């Protein structure tokens, strides 16, 4: 248990609470989506300093309707984890460095972003997505136009993509190397609706220099549509289809190439009284080798903003199918594709597969500070399937333990927007191991992380 540091962790948590009280302001930022969680802090303030020196490189005119924008991000993160493997805690220092050039000329745009990602302290983290020495993070060309109140945007190349609440497809900002795709993408947007379709491949991440090549064996494609059914954000609906192929996967005694199709809907909205809701329903089909895929998933969240304090109380939950029998020629394990891995907390211990979970939490949202505290209770949907960990590997095999209860994860996180460009985030998590998790870890798990980000 982080010998001698458990008390220090609690002192840090107490310090977070003190900072949040000291930074109290009248108005808070817009709420995050009820289905998202990220260790990065919220949006930029609307009022921008008139003498900000970085504005000079945000719109450099090169000619008529031609301009150039330069920018970047530097993030330094420290993560300390105790209880997962070995007698010594895992201590890692992460560094993410991104630089980009954004060129605009009439309806055309060209964007290139380079990234250097480094991990010091743990050999197991010194590889993607923990480390990638230098590579092209994004590189795409874009064309946009508007006709009869419909905006068309066509984009081709390597690009990040977040769909909906990022529950199933996100940019993976919590990890050191963010998720990108080599795809062609077309987006149509109207007054109260949008439709986008995409197709391409997932690049194969390597640790070296300029070696993240497209992988034709990892295709990814889909269609995602959103419509506001009722005005004033009362009720909106999304429908989507996502397909993915992987060259080789293993579920129990089933192994082979996977082709998986996911059909889903997402309903969400909010009322004038501060009540917010979100719900997902998904069905997955396909094949793994000669076995058929038949999996399902349900997820949702309810929030209430209090009228007398800058607080949001909420509860989230998931029910994601697992495999019930190992020899029936069918795979029922739900696979989340490219989920927001910090959805439960900044400690990505449990992956959203074969899962029941309930997550009560509270957010205190102030002008520059966001404080969140909650506890996630994890259970296996099927005791004949594994407990999974990111990016989908086996954490607890069914042969090790058949207990349904996995554990409870308590977390407190702080986001502090120091200036327009500079943010600080911190989180402490303690996992109370249940029977199945204890069979692997031998005890509880502690996590402490801090992230300092400079964006310009």
Coordinates of C-alpha atoms in Angstrom, one line a residue:
X1 CA 0.0 0.0 0.0
X2 CA 2.4 2.8 -1.1
X3 CA 4.2 2.3 2.2
X4 CA 4.2 5.6 4.0
X5 CA 2.4 7.3 1.1
X6 CA -1.3 6.3 1.8
X7 CA -1.6 9.1 4.3
X8 CA 0.1 11.5 1.9
X9 CA -2.5 10.6 -0.8
X10 CA -5.3 11.5 1.6
X11 CA -3.6 14.8 2.4
X12 CA -3.4 15.5 -1.3
X13 CA -7.1 14.8 -1.6
X14 CA -7.8 17.1 1.3
X15 CA -5.7 19.7 -0.4
X16 CA -7.8 19.3 -3.6
X17 CA -10.9 20.1 -1.6
X18 CA -9.3 23.2 0.0
X19 CA -8.1 24.5 -3.4
X20 CA -11.6 24.0 -4.9
X21 CA -13.2 26.1 -2.0
X22 CA -10.6 28.8 -2.4
X23 CA -11.2 29.1 -6.1
X24 CA -15.0 29.4 -5.8
X25 CA -16.7 31.8 -8.3
X26 CA -20.2 32.7 -9.2
X27 CA -20.5 31.0 -12.6
X28 CA -19.2 27.6 -13.6
X29 CA -18.2 26.1 -17.0
X30 CA -20.7 24.3 -19.2
X31 CA -21.3 20.7 -17.9
X32 CA -19.4 17.9 -19.5
X33 CA -21.5 15.3 -21.3
X34 CA -23.0 12.9 -18.9
X35 CA -21.2 10.0 -20.7
X36 CA -17.7 11.4 -20.7
X37 CA -14.9 11.6 -18.3
X38 CA -11.4 13.0 -19.0
X39 CA -8.5 14.1 -16.8
X40 CA -8.3 17.2 -18.9
X41 CA -10.1 20.3 -17.7
X42 CA -13.0 22.0 -19.5
X43 CA -13.4 24.6 -22.2
X44 CA -11.6 27.9 -22.7
X45 CA -13.1 31.1 -21.2
X46 CA -15.0 33.3 -23.6
X47 CA -13.1 36.4 -22.7
X48 CA -9.6 36.3 -24.3
X49 CA -6.8 38.6 -23.3
X50 CA -6.2 41.3 -25.9
X51 CA -2.4 41.1 -25.5
X52 CA -2.1 37.3 -25.7
X53 CA 1.2 36.8 -27.6
X54 CA 0.0 33.4 -29.0
X55 CA -2.8 35.1 -30.9
X56 CA -0.1 36.4 -33.3
X57 CA 0.5 33.0 -34.7
X58 CA -3.2 32.0 -34.9
X59 CA -4.1 33.9 -38.0
X60 CA -1.1 34.7 -40.2
X61 CA -2.3 36.1 -43.6
X62 CA -0.4 34.8 -46.6
X63 CA -2.6 36.2 -49.3
X64 CA -6.2 36.7 -50.3
X65 CA -8.3 34.1 -48.4
X66 CA -5.1 32.2 -47.4
X67 CA -3.9 32.1 -43.8
X68 CA -1.8 30.0 -41.6
X69 CA -2.1 29.0 -37.9
X70 CA 0.5 27.5 -35.6
X71 CA 0.0 25.9 -32.2
X72 CA 0.8 23.0 -29.9
X73 CA 0.4 21.3 -26.6
X74 CA 2.9 20.1 -24.0
X75 CA 1.6 17.9 -21.2
X76 CA 3.7 16.5 -18.3
X77 CA 2.0 13.7 -16.3
X78 CA 3.1 11.7 -13.3
X79 CA 1.3 8.4 -12.4
X80 CA 2.0 6.2 -9.4
X81 CA 0.3 2.8 -9.1
X82 CA 0.6 0.3 -6.3
X83 CA -0.9 -3.2 -6.1
X84 CA -1.1 -4.3 -9.7
X85 CA 2.2 -6.3 -10.1
X86 CA 5.4 -6.8 -8.2
X87 CA 6.4 -5.7 -4.8
X88 CA 7.3 -2.1 -5.8
X89 CA 4.9 0.6 -7.0
X90 CA 4.9 1.6 -10.6
X91 CA 6.1 5.2 -11.0
X92 CA 6.0 6.7 -14.5
X93 CA 6.7 10.2 -15.8
X94 CA 4.9 10.9 -19.1
X95 CA 5.6 13.7 -21.6
X96 CA 3.4 14.5 -24.5
X97 CA 4.5 17.2 -27.0
X98 CA 2.3 18.2 -30.0
X99 CA 3.0 20.8 -32.7
X100 CA 0.7 21.6 -35.6
X101 CA 0.4 23.7 -38.8
X102 CA -3.1 24.6 -40.0
X103 CA -3.4 26.2 -43.4
X104 CA -6.6 27.6 -44.8
X105 CA -7.3 28.7 -48.4
X106 CA -10.9 29.4 -49.4
X107 CA -12.9 26.1 -49.0
X108 CA -9.7 24.1 -48.5
X109 CA -7.7 23.3 -45.4
X110 CA -4.5 21.3 -44.7
X111 CA -3.6 20.3 -41.2
X112 CA -0.4 18.5 -40.0
X113 CA 0.4 17.7 -36.4
X114 CA 3.6 16.0 -35.1
X115 CA 3.9 14.3 -31.8
X116 CA 6.6 13.2 -29.4
X117 CA 5.5 11.0 -26.5
X118 CA 7.9 9.8 -23.8
X119 CA 7.5 7.6 -20.7
X120 CA 10.2 7.3 -18.0
X121 CA 10.2 4.9 -15.1
X122 CA 8.5 1.7 -16.2
X123 CA 9.6 -0.5 -19.1
X124 CA 6.1 -1.8 -19.6
X125 CA 4.8 1.7 -20.3
X126 CA 7.7 2.6 -22.7
X127 CA 5.7 1.6 -25.8
X128 CA 2.4 2.8 -27.4
X129 CA 0.1 4.1 -26.1
X130 CA 2.6 5.2 -23.4
X131 CA 5.5 6.1 -25.6
X132 CA 6.0 7.0 -29.3
X133 CA 9.3 8.8 -29.9
X134 CA 8.3 10.9 -32.9
X135 CA 5.5 10.5 -35.5
X136 CA 2.8 12.2 -37.5
X137 CA -0.2 12.4 -35.1
X138 CA -2.5 13.9 -37.7
X139 CA -2.2 14.9 -41.4
X140 CA -5.3 15.5 -43.5
X141 CA -6.8 17.7 -46.2
X142 CA -10.3 19.1 -45.9
X143 CA -12.9 20.7 -48.2
X144 CA -16.0 22.5 -46.9
X145 CA -19.0 24.1 -48.5
X146 CA -22.5 25.3 -47.6
X147 CA -25.6 24.8 -49.8
X148 CA -29.2 25.4 -48.8
X149 CA -28.4 25.6 -45.1
X150 CA -26.5 22.3 -45.2
X151 CA -22.8 22.3 -44.5
X152 CA -20.6 19.7 -46.2
X153 CA -17.1 18.8 -44.9
X154 CA -15.0 16.2 -46.6
X155 CA -11.7 15.2 -44.9
X156 CA -9.1 12.6 -46.0
X157 CA -6.0 11.5 -44.1
X158 CA -4.8 10.7 -40.5
X159 CA -7.2 12.4 -38.0
X160 CA -8.6 12.1 -34.6
X161 CA -12.3 11.4 -34.3
X162 CA -14.7 11.5 -31.3
X163 CA -18.2 10.2 -31.9
X164 CA -21.2 11.1 -29.6
X165 CA -20.2 11.1 -25.9
X166 CA -16.9 9.3 -26.8
X167 CA -18.2 6.3 -24.9
X168 CA -17.4 3.9 -27.8
X169 CA -15.1 6.0 -30.1
X170 CA -13.0 8.6 -28.5
X171 CA -9.6 10.4 -28.9
X172 CA -8.1 8.5 -25.9
X173 CA -6.8 11.8 -24.3
X174 CA -6.2 10.1 -21.0
X175 CA -3.4 8.0 -22.4
X176 CA -0.1 9.6 -23.5
X177 CA -0.6 8.8 -27.2
X178 CA -4.0 9.8 -28.5
X179 CA -6.1 7.7 -30.9
X180 CA -6.0 8.6 -34.6
X181 CA -7.4 6.9 -37.7
X182 CA -6.3 6.8 -41.4
X183 CA -9.8 7.5 -42.9
X184 CA -11.9 9.3 -45.4
X185 CA -14.8 11.1 -43.7
X186 CA -17.8 13.1 -44.9
X187 CA -20.0 15.1 -42.6
X188 CA -23.3 16.8 -43.4
X189 CA -24.7 19.3 -40.9
X190 CA -28.1 21.0 -40.8
X191 CA -29.9 23.2 -38.4
X192 CA -30.8 20.4 -36.0
X193 CA -29.2 17.3 -37.4
X194 CA -25.9 15.9 -38.6
X195 CA -24.8 12.8 -40.5
X196 CA -21.3 11.5 -41.0
X197 CA -19.8 8.5 -42.7
X198 CA -16.2 7.3 -42.7
X199 CA -14.1 4.4 -43.7
X200 CA -10.4 3.5 -43.5
X201 CA -7.9 1.7 -41.3
X202 CA -6.4 2.0 -37.8
X203 CA -2.7 2.8 -37.9
X204 CA -0.3 0.4 -36.3
X205 CA 1.5 2.3 -33.5
X206 CA 5.2 1.6 -33.1
X207 CA 7.6 3.2 -30.6
X208 CA 10.2 4.5 -33.1
X209 CA 10.5 7.5 -35.4
X210 CA 8.0 8.0 -38.3
X211 CA 7.0 4.3 -38.2
X212 CA 3.2 4.4 -37.5
X213 CA 2.1 3.0 -40.8
X214 CA -1.5 2.4 -41.9
X215 CA -2.6 -1.2 -41.3
X216 CA -4.9 -2.7 -44.0
X217 CA -5.6 -5.6 -41.6
X218 CA -7.3 -3.3 -39.2
X219 CA -10.2 -1.6 -41.1
X220 CA -12.7 0.6 -39.4
X221 CA -15.9 2.1 -40.9
X222 CA -19.3 3.5 -40.0
X223 CA -22.2 5.9 -40.2
X224 CA -23.2 8.2 -37.3
X225 CA -26.4 10.4 -37.3
X226 CA -27.7 12.9 -34.8
X227 CA -31.1 14.7 -34.7
X228 CA -32.6 17.1 -32.2
X229 CA -36.2 15.7 -31.8
X230 CA -37.4 18.3 -29.4
X231 CA -36.2 22.0 -29.1
X232 CA -34.2 23.5 -26.3
X233 CA -32.1 20.4 -25.9
X234 CA -35.0 18.5 -24.4
X235 CA -34.5 15.3 -26.4
X236 CA -32.0 14.3 -29.0
X237 CA -31.4 11.0 -30.7
X238 CA -28.4 9.4 -32.3
X239 CA -28.3 6.2 -34.4
X240 CA -25.1 4.6 -35.6
X241 CA -23.4 1.6 -37.3
X242 CA -19.8 0.9 -36.6
X243 CA -17.8 -1.9 -38.2
X244 CA -14.3 -3.1 -37.4
X245 CA -11.9 -5.9 -38.4
X246 CA -8.9 -7.2 -36.4
X247 CA -6.4 -9.8 -37.7
X248 CA -6.3 -12.0 -34.6
X249 CA -8.2 -12.0 -31.3
X250 CA -8.8 -14.6 -28.6
X251 CA -11.9 -15.1 -26.5
X252 CA -11.5 -18.1 -24.3
X253 CA -11.0 -21.1 -26.6
X254 CA -12.1 -19.1 -29.7
X255 CA -9.3 -17.5 -31.8
X256 CA -9.1 -16.0 -35.3
X257 CA -9.8 -13.0 -37.4
X258 CA -12.6 -10.8 -36.1
X259 CA -15.1 -8.9 -38.2
X260 CA -17.6 -7.1 -35.8
X261 CA -20.6 -5.0 -36.6
X262 CA -22.3 -2.7 -34.0
X263 CA -25.7 -1.1 -34.3
X264 CA -26.7 1.4 -31.6
X265 CA -28.8 4.3 -30.5
X266 CA -28.2 7.0 -28.0
X267 CA -30.9 9.2 -26.5
X268 CA -30.0 12.3 -24.4
X269 CA -31.3 15.6 -23.2
X270 CA -31.8 18.1 -20.4
X271 CA -34.6 20.1 -18.9
X272 CA -34.8 23.7 -17.7
X273 CA -34.8 22.5 -14.1
X274 CA -31.2 21.1 -14.5
X275 CA -32.1 17.4 -15.0
X276 CA -30.0 15.6 -17.6
X277 CA -30.2 12.1 -19.0
X278 CA -28.4 9.8 -21.4
X279 CA -29.0 6.2 -22.6
X280 CA -27.3 3.8 -25.0
X281 CA -28.4 0.5 -26.4
X282 CA -26.2 -1.6 -28.7
X283 CA -26.2 -4.9 -30.5
X284 CA -23.1 -6.5 -32.0
X285 CA -22.8 -9.2 -34.7
X286 CA -20.1 -10.8 -36.8
X287 CA -17.6 -13.6 -36.7
X288 CA -14.4 -14.6 -34.9
X289 CA -12.8 -17.4 -37.0
X290 CA -15.7 -19.8 -37.4
X291 CA -17.6 -18.6 -34.4
X292 CA -20.5 -16.2 -34.5
X293 CA -20.7 -13.0 -32.5
X294 CA -23.9 -12.1 -30.7
X295 CA -23.3 -9.4 -28.0
X296 CA -25.2 -6.6 -26.5
X297 CA -24.7 -3.5 -24.4
X298 CA -26.7 -1.0 -22.3
X299 CA -25.4 2.2 -20.7
X300 CA -26.8 5.3 -19.2
X301 CA -26.6 8.2 -16.8
X302 CA -28.9 10.6 -14.8
X303 CA -27.8 14.0 -13.5
X304 CA -29.4 16.7 -11.5
X305 CA -27.9 20.2 -11.2
X306 CA -28.7 21.8 -7.8
X307 CA -30.3 25.3 -7.9
X308 CA -28.6 26.5 -4.7
X309 CA -25.0 25.4 -5.3
X310 CA -22.7 24.7 -8.3
X311 CA -23.2 21.0 -7.9
X312 CA -24.3 18.1 -10.2
X313 CA -25.3 14.8 -8.6
X314 CA -25.4 11.8 -10.9
X315 CA -25.3 8.1 -11.4
X316 CA -24.1 6.1 -14.3
X317 CA -24.3 2.5 -15.2
X318 CA -23.4 -0.2 -17.7
X319 CA -24.6 -3.7 -18.6
X320 CA -22.3 -5.2 -21.2
X321 CA -22.5 -8.8 -22.2
X322 CA -20.0 -11.6 -21.6
X323 CA -19.6 -15.0 -23.0
X324 CA -21.8 -17.6 -21.2
X325 CA -20.3 -20.8 -22.6
X326 CA -16.9 -21.5 -24.0
X327 CA -17.9 -24.3 -26.5
X328 CA -21.1 -23.2 -28.1
X329 CA -19.6 -21.7 -31.3
X330 CA -20.7 -18.2 -30.3
X331 CA -18.9 -15.2 -28.9
X332 CA -21.0 -13.0 -26.6
X333 CA -18.3 -10.8 -25.2
X334 CA -19.1 -7.1 -25.9
X335 CA -16.2 -5.1 -27.4
X336 CA -16.2 -1.3 -27.1
X337 CA -13.9 -0.6 -30.1
X338 CA -12.1 2.7 -29.1
X339 CA -13.6 3.8 -25.8
X340 CA -12.8 6.7 -23.6
X341 CA -10.4 4.7 -21.3
X342 CA -10.7 7.3 -18.5
X343 CA -14.5 7.0 -18.4
X344 CA -14.4 5.3 -15.0
X345 CA -11.3 7.1 -13.7
X346 CA -7.8 8.1 -14.8
X347 CA -6.8 4.6 -13.7
X348 CA -7.8 2.5 -16.7
X349 CA -8.0 -0.8 -14.8
X350 CA -11.3 -2.2 -16.0
X351 CA -12.3 -2.4 -19.7
X352 CA -16.0 -2.1 -20.8
X353 CA -16.6 -5.8 -21.6
X354 CA -18.5 -8.5 -19.7
X355 CA -19.5 -5.9 -17.1
X356 CA -22.2 -4.7 -14.8
X357 CA -21.3 -1.4 -13.1
X358 CA -23.0 1.4 -11.2
X359 CA -21.2 4.7 -10.6
X360 CA -22.7 7.3 -8.2
X361 CA -20.8 10.6 -8.3
X362 CA -20.9 14.3 -7.6
X363 CA -19.3 17.2 -9.6
X364 CA -18.6 20.6 -8.2
X365 CA -18.2 23.0 -11.2
X366 CA -16.8 26.4 -10.5
X367 CA -15.4 29.1 -12.8
X368 CA -11.9 27.7 -13.0
X369 CA -12.2 24.5 -11.0
X370 CA -14.0 21.1 -11.5
X371 CA -14.0 18.7 -8.6
X372 CA -15.5 15.2 -9.0
X373 CA -15.8 12.4 -6.5
X374 CA -17.4 9.0 -7.1
X375 CA -17.3 5.2 -6.6
X376 CA -17.7 2.6 -9.3
X377 CA -18.9 -0.9 -8.3
X378 CA -17.8 -3.6 -10.8
X379 CA -19.4 -7.0 -11.4
X380 CA -19.0 -9.6 -14.1
X381 CA -22.0 -10.0 -16.4
X382 CA -21.0 -13.6 -16.9
X383 CA -18.8 -15.5 -14.4
X384 CA -17.7 -17.8 -17.3
X385 CA -16.0 -15.0 -19.0
X386 CA -12.9 -12.9 -18.0
X387 CA -12.5 -9.5 -16.4
X388 CA -10.9 -7.4 -19.1
X389 CA -8.4 -4.5 -18.9
X390 CA -7.4 -1.9 -21.6
X391 CA -7.1 -2.3 -24.5
X392 CA -9.1 -5.5 -24.1
X393 CA -6.7 -7.9 -22.6
X394 CA -7.6 -10.4 -19.9
X395 CA -7.1 -9.1 -16.3
X396 CA -8.8 -12.0 -14.5
X397 CA -9.3 -15.3 -16.4
X398 CA -12.4 -17.3 -15.6
X399 CA -10.1 -20.2 -14.6
X400 CA -8.5 -18.1 -11.9
X401 CA -11.8 -16.9 -10.3
X402 CA -15.5 -17.4 -11.0
X403 CA -16.6 -14.7 -8.5
X404 CA -19.1 -12.2 -9.9
X405 CA -18.0 -9.2 -7.8
X406 CA -14.8 -7.6 -9.1
X407 CA -14.3 -4.6 -6.8
X408 CA -15.1 -1.0 -6.0
X409 CA -13.1 2.0 -7.2
X410 CA -13.2 5.3 -5.3
X411 CA -11.9 8.3 -7.0
X412 CA -11.5 12.0 -6.4
X413 CA -10.3 14.2 -9.3
X414 CA -9.5 17.9 -9.6
X415 CA -9.3 20.1 -12.7
X416 CA -8.0 23.6 -12.4
X417 CA -7.8 26.1 -15.3
X418 CA -5.0 28.3 -14.2
X419 CA -5.0 30.5 -17.3
X420 CA -6.4 30.3 -20.8
X421 CA -3.4 28.1 -21.8
X422 CA -2.3 26.4 -18.6
X423 CA -4.3 23.7 -16.8
X424 CA -3.6 21.4 -13.9
X425 CA -5.4 18.1 -13.1
X426 CA -5.0 15.5 -10.4
X427 CA -6.7 12.3 -9.3
X428 CA -6.4 9.8 -6.5
X429 CA -8.1 6.4 -6.8
X430 CA -8.3 3.5 -4.4
X431 CA -9.6 0.1 -5.6
X432 CA -11.1 -2.1 -3.0
X433 CA -10.4 -5.5 -4.5
X434 CA -13.3 -7.9 -4.6
X435 CA -12.9 -11.7 -4.8
X436 CA -12.1 -11.9 -8.5
X437 CA -9.7 -9.0 -8.6
X438 CA -8.0 -10.1 -5.3
X439 CA -7.2 -13.4 -7.0
X440 CA -4.8 -11.5 -9.3
X441 CA -3.6 -8.5 -7.3
X442 CA -3.6 -10.1 -3.9
X443 CA -5.0 -6.9 -2.4
X444 CA -6.2 -3.4 -3.0
X445 CA -4.8 -1.0 -5.7
X446 CA -3.9 2.7 -5.2
X447 CA -3.4 5.3 -7.9
X448 CA -2.2 8.9 -7.9
X449 CA -1.8 11.0 -11.0
X450 CA -1.1 14.6 -11.9
X451 CA -1.2 16.2 -15.3
X452 CA 0.1 19.7 -16.2
X453 CA -0.9 20.9 -19.7
X454 CA 0.2 24.0 -21.7
X455 CA -1.8 24.5 -24.9
X456 CA -1.4 27.3 -27.4

